[in-house]
CSV table of C-alpha atoms in Angstrom, one decimal:
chain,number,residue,atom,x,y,z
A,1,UNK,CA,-18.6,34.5,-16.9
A,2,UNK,CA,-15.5,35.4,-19.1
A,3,UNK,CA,-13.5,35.5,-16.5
A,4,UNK,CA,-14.5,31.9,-15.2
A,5,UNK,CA,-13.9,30.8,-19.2
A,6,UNK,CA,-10.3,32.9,-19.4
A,7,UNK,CA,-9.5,30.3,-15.9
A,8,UNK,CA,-10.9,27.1,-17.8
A,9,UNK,CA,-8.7,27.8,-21.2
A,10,UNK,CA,-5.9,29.1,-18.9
A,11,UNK,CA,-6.2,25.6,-17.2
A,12,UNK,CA,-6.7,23.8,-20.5
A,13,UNK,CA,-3.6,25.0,-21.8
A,14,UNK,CA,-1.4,25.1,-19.4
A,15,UNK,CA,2.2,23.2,-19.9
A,16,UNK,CA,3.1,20.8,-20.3
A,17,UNK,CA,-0.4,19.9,-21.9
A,18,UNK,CA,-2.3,17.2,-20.6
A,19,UNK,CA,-3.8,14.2,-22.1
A,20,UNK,CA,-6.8,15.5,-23.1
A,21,UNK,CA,-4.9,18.4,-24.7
A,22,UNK,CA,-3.3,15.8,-26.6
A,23,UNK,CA,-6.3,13.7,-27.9
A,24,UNK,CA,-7.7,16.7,-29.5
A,25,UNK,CA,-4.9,18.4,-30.7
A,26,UNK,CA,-5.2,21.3,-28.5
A,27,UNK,CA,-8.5,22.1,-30.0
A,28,UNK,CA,-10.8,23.3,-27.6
A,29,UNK,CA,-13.4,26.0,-28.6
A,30,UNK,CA,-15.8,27.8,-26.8
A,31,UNK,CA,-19.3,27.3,-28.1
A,32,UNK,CA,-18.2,26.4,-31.7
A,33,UNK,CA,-15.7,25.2,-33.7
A,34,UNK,CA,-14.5,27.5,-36.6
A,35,UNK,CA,-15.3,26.0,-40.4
A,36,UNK,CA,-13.3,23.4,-41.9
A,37,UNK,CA,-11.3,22.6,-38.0
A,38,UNK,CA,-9.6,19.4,-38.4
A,39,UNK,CA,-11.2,16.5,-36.1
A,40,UNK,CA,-10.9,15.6,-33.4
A,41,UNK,CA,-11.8,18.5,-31.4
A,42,UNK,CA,-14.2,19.6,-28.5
A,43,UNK,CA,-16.5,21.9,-27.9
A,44,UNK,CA,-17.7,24.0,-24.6
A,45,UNK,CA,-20.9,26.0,-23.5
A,46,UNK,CA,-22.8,27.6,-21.4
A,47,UNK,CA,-25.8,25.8,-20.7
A,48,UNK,CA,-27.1,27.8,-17.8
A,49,UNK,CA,-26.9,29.9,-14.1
A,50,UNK,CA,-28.2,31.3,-11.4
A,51,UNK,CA,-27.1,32.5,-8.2
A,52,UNK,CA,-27.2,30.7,-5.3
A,53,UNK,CA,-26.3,33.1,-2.8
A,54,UNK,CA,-26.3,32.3,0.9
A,55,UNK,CA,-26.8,34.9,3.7
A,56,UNK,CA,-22.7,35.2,3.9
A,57,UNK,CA,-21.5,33.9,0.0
A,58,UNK,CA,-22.2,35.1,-3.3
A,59,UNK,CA,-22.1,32.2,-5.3
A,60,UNK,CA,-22.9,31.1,-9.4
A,61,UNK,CA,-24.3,27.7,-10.4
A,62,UNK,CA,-23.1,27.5,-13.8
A,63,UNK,CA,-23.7,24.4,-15.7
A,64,UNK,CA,-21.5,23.9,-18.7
A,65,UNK,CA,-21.3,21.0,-21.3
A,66,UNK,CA,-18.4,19.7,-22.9
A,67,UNK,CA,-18.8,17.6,-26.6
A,68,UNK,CA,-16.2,16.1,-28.1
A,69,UNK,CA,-16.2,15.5,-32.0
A,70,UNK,CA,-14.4,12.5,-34.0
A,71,UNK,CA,-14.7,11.3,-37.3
A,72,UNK,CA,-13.1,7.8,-35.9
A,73,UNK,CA,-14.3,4.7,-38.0
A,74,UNK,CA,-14.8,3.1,-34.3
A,75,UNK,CA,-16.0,5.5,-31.4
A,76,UNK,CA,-12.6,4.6,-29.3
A,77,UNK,CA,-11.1,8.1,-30.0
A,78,UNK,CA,-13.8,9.9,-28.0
A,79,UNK,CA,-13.8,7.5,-25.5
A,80,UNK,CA,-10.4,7.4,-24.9
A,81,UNK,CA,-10.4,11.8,-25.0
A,82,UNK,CA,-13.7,12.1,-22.8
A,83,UNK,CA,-11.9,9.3,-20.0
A,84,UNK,CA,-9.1,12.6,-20.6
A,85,UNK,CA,-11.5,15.2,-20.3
A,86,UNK,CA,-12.9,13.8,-17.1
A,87,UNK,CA,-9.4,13.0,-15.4
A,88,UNK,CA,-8.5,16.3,-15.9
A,89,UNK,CA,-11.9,18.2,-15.0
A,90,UNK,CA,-13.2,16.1,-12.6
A,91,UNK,CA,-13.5,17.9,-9.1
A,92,UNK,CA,-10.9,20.5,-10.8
A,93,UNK,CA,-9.6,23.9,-9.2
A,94,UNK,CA,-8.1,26.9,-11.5
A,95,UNK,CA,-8.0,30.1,-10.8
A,96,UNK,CA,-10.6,32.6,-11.8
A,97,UNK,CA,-10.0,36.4,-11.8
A,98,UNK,CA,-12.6,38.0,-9.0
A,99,UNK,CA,-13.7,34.2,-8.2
A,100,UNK,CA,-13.2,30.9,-6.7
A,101,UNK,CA,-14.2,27.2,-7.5
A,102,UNK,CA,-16.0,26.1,-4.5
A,103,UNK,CA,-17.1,22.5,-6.8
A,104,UNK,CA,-16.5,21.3,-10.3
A,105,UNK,CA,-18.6,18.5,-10.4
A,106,UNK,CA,-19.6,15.6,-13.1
A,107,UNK,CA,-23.2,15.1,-14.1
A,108,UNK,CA,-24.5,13.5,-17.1
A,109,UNK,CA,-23.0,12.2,-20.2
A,110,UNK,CA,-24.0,10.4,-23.3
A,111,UNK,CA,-22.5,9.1,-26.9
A,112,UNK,CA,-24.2,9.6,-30.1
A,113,UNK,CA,-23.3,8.6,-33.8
A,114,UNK,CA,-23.7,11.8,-36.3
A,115,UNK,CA,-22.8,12.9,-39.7
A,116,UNK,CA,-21.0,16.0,-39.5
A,117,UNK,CA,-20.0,18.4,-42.5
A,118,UNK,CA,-16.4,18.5,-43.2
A,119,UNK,CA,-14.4,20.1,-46.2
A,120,UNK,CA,-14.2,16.9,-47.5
A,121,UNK,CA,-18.2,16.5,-47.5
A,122,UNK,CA,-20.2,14.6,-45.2
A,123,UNK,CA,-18.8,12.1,-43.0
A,124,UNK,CA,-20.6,10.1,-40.2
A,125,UNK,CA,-18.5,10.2,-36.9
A,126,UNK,CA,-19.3,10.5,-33.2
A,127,UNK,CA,-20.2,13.3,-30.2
A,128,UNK,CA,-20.0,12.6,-27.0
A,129,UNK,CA,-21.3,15.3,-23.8
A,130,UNK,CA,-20.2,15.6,-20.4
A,131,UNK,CA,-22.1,18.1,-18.4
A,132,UNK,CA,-20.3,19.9,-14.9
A,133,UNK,CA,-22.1,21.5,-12.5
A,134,UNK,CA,-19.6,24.6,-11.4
A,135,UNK,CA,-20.1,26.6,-8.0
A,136,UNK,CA,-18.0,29.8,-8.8
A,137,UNK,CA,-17.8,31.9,-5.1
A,138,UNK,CA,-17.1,35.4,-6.1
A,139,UNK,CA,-14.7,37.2,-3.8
């Protein structure tokens, strides 16, 4: 798995940085973001795997969700980053260390309306998920 996550942020970061880069500021975290991170800014985890190995392949299922988190008086600004996120990901290829992406593939999504601490107290603002379905063939 950290090699498949070294490939996404690899990917993520690459130059010159892509839209979705852009909408977030470059701030993409793994799991969590660190205290007091200025929004926006987005989120991925690990939601699950299991093999699913076939008599010639060894292959992962890995589901993983992204979030992306704005403070935005209107919920435009994730809108506009998540139609980013999904440009960019969207039936994506990188390159993994020991693997390969057979499928990076889109599943479910959904927008809710949250009040998130910040350093300057709490503030209501919007998260919205995108879940991807990765088959990872190991080599």
């Amino acid at each position: 798995m950290k090699n498949f996550y070294t490939g996404l942020m690899t990917y993520f970061n690459a130059a010159p940085h892509n839209a979705f880069y852009t909408d977030i500021g470059g701030r993409l975290y793994n799991t969590y973001a660190p205290d007091g991170t200025t929004l926006p800014y987005a989120v991925f985890q690990h939601i699950s795997s299991r093999p699913d190995d076939t008599f010639t392949e060894k292959l992962d299922d890995i589901l993983i969700q992204f979030t992306i988190f704005s403070t935005s008086a209107s919920s435009s600004e994730v809108h506009t980053a998540m139609a980013d996120l999904k440009a960019l990901f969207d039936k994506c290829t990188f390159t993994v260390t020991g693997s390969s992406i057979v499928e990076f593939r889109r599943g479910g999504e959904g927008l809710t309306s949250e009040e998130f601490e910040t350093v300057d107290g709490l503030q209501r603002g919007w998260a919205y998920y995108v879940e991807y379905n990765v088959l990872v063939r190991k080599t």
